[in-house]
N, C-alpha and C. Protein backbone atom coordinates (compact mmCIF):
# COMPACT_ATOMS: atom_id res chain seq x y z
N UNK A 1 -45.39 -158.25 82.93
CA UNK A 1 -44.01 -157.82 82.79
C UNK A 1 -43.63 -156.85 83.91
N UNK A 2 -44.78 -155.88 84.56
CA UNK A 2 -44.20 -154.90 85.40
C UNK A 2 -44.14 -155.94 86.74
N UNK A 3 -44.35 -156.89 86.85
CA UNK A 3 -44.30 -157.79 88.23
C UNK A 3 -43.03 -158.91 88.08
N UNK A 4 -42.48 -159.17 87.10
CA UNK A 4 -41.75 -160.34 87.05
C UNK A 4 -40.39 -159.63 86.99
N UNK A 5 -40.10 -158.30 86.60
CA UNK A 5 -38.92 -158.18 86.40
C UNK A 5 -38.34 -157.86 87.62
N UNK A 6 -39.48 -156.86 88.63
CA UNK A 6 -38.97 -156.80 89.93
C UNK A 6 -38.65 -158.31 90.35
N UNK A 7 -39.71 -159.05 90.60
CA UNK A 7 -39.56 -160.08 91.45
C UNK A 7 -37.85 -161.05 91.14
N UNK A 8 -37.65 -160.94 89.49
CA UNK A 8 -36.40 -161.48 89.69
C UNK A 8 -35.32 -160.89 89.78
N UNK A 9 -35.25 -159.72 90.03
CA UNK A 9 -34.30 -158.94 90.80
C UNK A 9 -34.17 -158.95 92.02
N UNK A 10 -35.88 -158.79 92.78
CA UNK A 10 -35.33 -159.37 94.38
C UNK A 10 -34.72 -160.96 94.67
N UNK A 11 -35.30 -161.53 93.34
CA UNK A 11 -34.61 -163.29 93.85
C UNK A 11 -33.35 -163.24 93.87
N UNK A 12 -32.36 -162.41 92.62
CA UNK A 12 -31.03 -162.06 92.64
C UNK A 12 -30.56 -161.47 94.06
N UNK A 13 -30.98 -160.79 94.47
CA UNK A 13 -31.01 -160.03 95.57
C UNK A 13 -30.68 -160.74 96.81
N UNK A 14 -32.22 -161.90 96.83
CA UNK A 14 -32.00 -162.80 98.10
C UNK A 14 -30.48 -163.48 97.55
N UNK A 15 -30.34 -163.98 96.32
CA UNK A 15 -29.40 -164.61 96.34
C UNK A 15 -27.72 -163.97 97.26
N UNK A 16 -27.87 -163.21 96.39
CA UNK A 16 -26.70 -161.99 96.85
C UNK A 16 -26.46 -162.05 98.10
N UNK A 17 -27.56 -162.21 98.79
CA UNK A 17 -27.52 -161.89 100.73
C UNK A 17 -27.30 -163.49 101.02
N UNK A 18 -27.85 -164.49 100.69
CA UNK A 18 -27.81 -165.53 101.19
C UNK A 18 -26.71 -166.02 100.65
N UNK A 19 -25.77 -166.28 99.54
CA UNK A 19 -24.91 -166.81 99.28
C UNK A 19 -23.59 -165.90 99.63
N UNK A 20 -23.77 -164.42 100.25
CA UNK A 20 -22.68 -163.58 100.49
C UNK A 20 -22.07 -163.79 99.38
N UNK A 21 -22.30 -163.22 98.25
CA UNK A 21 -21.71 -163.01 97.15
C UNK A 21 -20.59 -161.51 97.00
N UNK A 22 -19.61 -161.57 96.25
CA UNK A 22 -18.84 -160.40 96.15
C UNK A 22 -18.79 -159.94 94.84
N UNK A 23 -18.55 -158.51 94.73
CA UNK A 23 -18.67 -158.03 93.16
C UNK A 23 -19.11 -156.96 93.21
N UNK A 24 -19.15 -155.52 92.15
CA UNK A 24 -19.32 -154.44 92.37
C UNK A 24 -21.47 -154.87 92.08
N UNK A 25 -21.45 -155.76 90.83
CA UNK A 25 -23.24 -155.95 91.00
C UNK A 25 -23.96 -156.29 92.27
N UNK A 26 -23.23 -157.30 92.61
CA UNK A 26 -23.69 -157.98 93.62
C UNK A 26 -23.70 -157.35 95.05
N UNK A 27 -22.78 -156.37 94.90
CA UNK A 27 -22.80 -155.40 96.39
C UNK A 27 -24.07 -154.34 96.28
N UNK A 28 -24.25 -153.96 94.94
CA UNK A 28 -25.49 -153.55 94.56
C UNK A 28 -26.95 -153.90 94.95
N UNK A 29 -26.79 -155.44 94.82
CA UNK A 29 -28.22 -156.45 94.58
C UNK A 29 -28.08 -156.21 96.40
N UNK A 30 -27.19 -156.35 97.01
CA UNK A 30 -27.09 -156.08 98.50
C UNK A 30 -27.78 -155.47 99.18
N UNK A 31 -27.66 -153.94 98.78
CA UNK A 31 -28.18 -152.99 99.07
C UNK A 31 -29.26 -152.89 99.82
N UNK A 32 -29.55 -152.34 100.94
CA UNK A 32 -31.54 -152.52 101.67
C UNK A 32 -32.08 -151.37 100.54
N UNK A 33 -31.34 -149.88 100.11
CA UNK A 33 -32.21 -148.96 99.46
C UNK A 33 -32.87 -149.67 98.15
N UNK A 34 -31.97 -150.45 97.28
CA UNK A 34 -32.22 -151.05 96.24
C UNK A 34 -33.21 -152.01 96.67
N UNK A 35 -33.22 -153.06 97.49
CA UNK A 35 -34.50 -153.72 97.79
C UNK A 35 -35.58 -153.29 98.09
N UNK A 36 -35.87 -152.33 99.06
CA UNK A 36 -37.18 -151.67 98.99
C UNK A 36 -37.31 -150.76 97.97
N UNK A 37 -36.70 -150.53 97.31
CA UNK A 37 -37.36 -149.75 96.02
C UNK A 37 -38.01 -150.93 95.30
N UNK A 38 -37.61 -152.07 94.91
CA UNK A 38 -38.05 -153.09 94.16
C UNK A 38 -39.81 -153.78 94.63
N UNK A 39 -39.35 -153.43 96.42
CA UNK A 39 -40.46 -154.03 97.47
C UNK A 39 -41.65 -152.95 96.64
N UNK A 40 -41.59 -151.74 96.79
CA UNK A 40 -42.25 -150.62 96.73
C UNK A 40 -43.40 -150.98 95.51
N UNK A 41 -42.27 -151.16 94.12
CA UNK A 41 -42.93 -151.47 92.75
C UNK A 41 -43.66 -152.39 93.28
N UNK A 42 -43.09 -153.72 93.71
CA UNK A 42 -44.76 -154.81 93.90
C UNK A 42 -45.48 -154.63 94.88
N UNK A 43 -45.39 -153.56 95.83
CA UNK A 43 -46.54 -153.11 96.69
C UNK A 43 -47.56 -152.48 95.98
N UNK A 44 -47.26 -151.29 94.92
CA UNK A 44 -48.19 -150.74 94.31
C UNK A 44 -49.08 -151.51 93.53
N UNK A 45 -48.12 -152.82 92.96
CA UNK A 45 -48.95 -152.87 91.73
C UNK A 45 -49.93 -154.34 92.31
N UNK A 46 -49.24 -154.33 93.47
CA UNK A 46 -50.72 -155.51 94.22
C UNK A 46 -51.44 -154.69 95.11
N UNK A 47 -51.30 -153.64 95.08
CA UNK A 47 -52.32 -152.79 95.74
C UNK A 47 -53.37 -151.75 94.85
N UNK A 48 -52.85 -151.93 93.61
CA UNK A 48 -53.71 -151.26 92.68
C UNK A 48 -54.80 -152.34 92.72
N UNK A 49 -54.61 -153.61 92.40
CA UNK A 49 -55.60 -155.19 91.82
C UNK A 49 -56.38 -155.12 93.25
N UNK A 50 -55.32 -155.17 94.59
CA UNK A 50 -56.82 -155.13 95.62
C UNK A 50 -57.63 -154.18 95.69
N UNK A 51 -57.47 -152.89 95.29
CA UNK A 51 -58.37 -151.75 95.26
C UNK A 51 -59.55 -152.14 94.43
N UNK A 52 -59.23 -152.76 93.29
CA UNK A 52 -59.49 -153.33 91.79
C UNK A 52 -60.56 -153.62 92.41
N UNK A 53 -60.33 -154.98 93.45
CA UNK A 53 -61.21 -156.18 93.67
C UNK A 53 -62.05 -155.92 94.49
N UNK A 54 -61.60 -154.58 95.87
CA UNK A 54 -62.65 -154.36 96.84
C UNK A 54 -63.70 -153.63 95.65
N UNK A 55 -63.04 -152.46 94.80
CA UNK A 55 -64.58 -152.33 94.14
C UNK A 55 -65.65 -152.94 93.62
N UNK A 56 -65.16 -154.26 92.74
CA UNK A 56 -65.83 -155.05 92.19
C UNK A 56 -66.58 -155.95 92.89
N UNK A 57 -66.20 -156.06 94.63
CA UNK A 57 -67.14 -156.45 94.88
C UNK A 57 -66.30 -158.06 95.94
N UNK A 58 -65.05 -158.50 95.18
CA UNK A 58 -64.43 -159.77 96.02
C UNK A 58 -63.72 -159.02 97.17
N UNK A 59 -63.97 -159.49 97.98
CA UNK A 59 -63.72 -158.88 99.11
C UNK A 59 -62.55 -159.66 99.72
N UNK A 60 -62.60 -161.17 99.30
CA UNK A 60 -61.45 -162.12 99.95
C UNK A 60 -60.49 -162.13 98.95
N UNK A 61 -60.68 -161.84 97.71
CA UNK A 61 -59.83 -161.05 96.71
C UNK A 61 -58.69 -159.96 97.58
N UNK A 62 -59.56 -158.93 97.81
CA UNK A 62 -58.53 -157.82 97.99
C UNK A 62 -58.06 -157.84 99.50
N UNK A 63 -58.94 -159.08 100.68
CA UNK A 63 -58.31 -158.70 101.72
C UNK A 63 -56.63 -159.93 101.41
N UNK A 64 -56.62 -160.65 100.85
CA UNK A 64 -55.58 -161.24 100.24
C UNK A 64 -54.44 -160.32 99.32
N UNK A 65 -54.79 -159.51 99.06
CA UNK A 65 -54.01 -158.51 98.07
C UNK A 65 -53.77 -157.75 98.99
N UNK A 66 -54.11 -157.38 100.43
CA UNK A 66 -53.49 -156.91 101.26
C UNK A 66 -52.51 -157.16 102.19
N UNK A 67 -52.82 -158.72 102.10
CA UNK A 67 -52.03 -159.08 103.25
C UNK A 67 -51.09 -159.62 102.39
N UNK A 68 -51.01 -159.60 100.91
CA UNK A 68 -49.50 -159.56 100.47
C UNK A 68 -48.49 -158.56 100.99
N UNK A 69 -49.13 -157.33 100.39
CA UNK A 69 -48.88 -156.10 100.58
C UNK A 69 -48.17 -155.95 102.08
N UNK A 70 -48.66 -156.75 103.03
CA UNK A 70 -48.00 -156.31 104.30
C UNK A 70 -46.81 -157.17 104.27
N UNK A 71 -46.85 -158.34 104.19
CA UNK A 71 -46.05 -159.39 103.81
C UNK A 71 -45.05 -159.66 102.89
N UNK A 72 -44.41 -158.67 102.52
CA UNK A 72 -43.65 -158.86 100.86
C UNK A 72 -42.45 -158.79 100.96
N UNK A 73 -41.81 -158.23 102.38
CA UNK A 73 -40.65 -158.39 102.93
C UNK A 73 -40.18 -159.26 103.54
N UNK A 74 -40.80 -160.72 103.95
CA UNK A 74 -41.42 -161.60 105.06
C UNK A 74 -41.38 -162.81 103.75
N UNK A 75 -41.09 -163.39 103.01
CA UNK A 75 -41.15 -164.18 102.14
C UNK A 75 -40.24 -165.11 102.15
């Protein structure tokens, strides 16, 4: 639940930018501050699981959970 609600807010989001939508929400969903705040939440919480994974030991686990992490703006 803490990963899906961001993610479909940034999809609203892309929408917003790609369809140039108008509206007091939608100038909202616009926003770059509002998107990287959203970016931020799923940086942490795929950077908590790669921390997770380098401890435990998968290593192609967490170098993948990193290179989300760099990548999450880039989608």
């Amino acid at each position: 639940m803490a990963v899906i609600l961001p993610l479909i807010v940034v999809g609203f989001s892309r929408i917003a930018v790609a369809e140039d939508r108008r509206g007091r929400v939608w100038d909202v969903l616009k926003s770059r501050n509002f998107l990287w705040f959203f970016y931020a939440i799923l940086f942490l919480n795929i950077a908590e699981a790669s921390v997770k994974d380098l401890q435990m030991g998968n290593y192609y686990n967490a170098m993948a959970g990193f290179l989300l992490c760099v990548t999450i703006p880039y989608a």
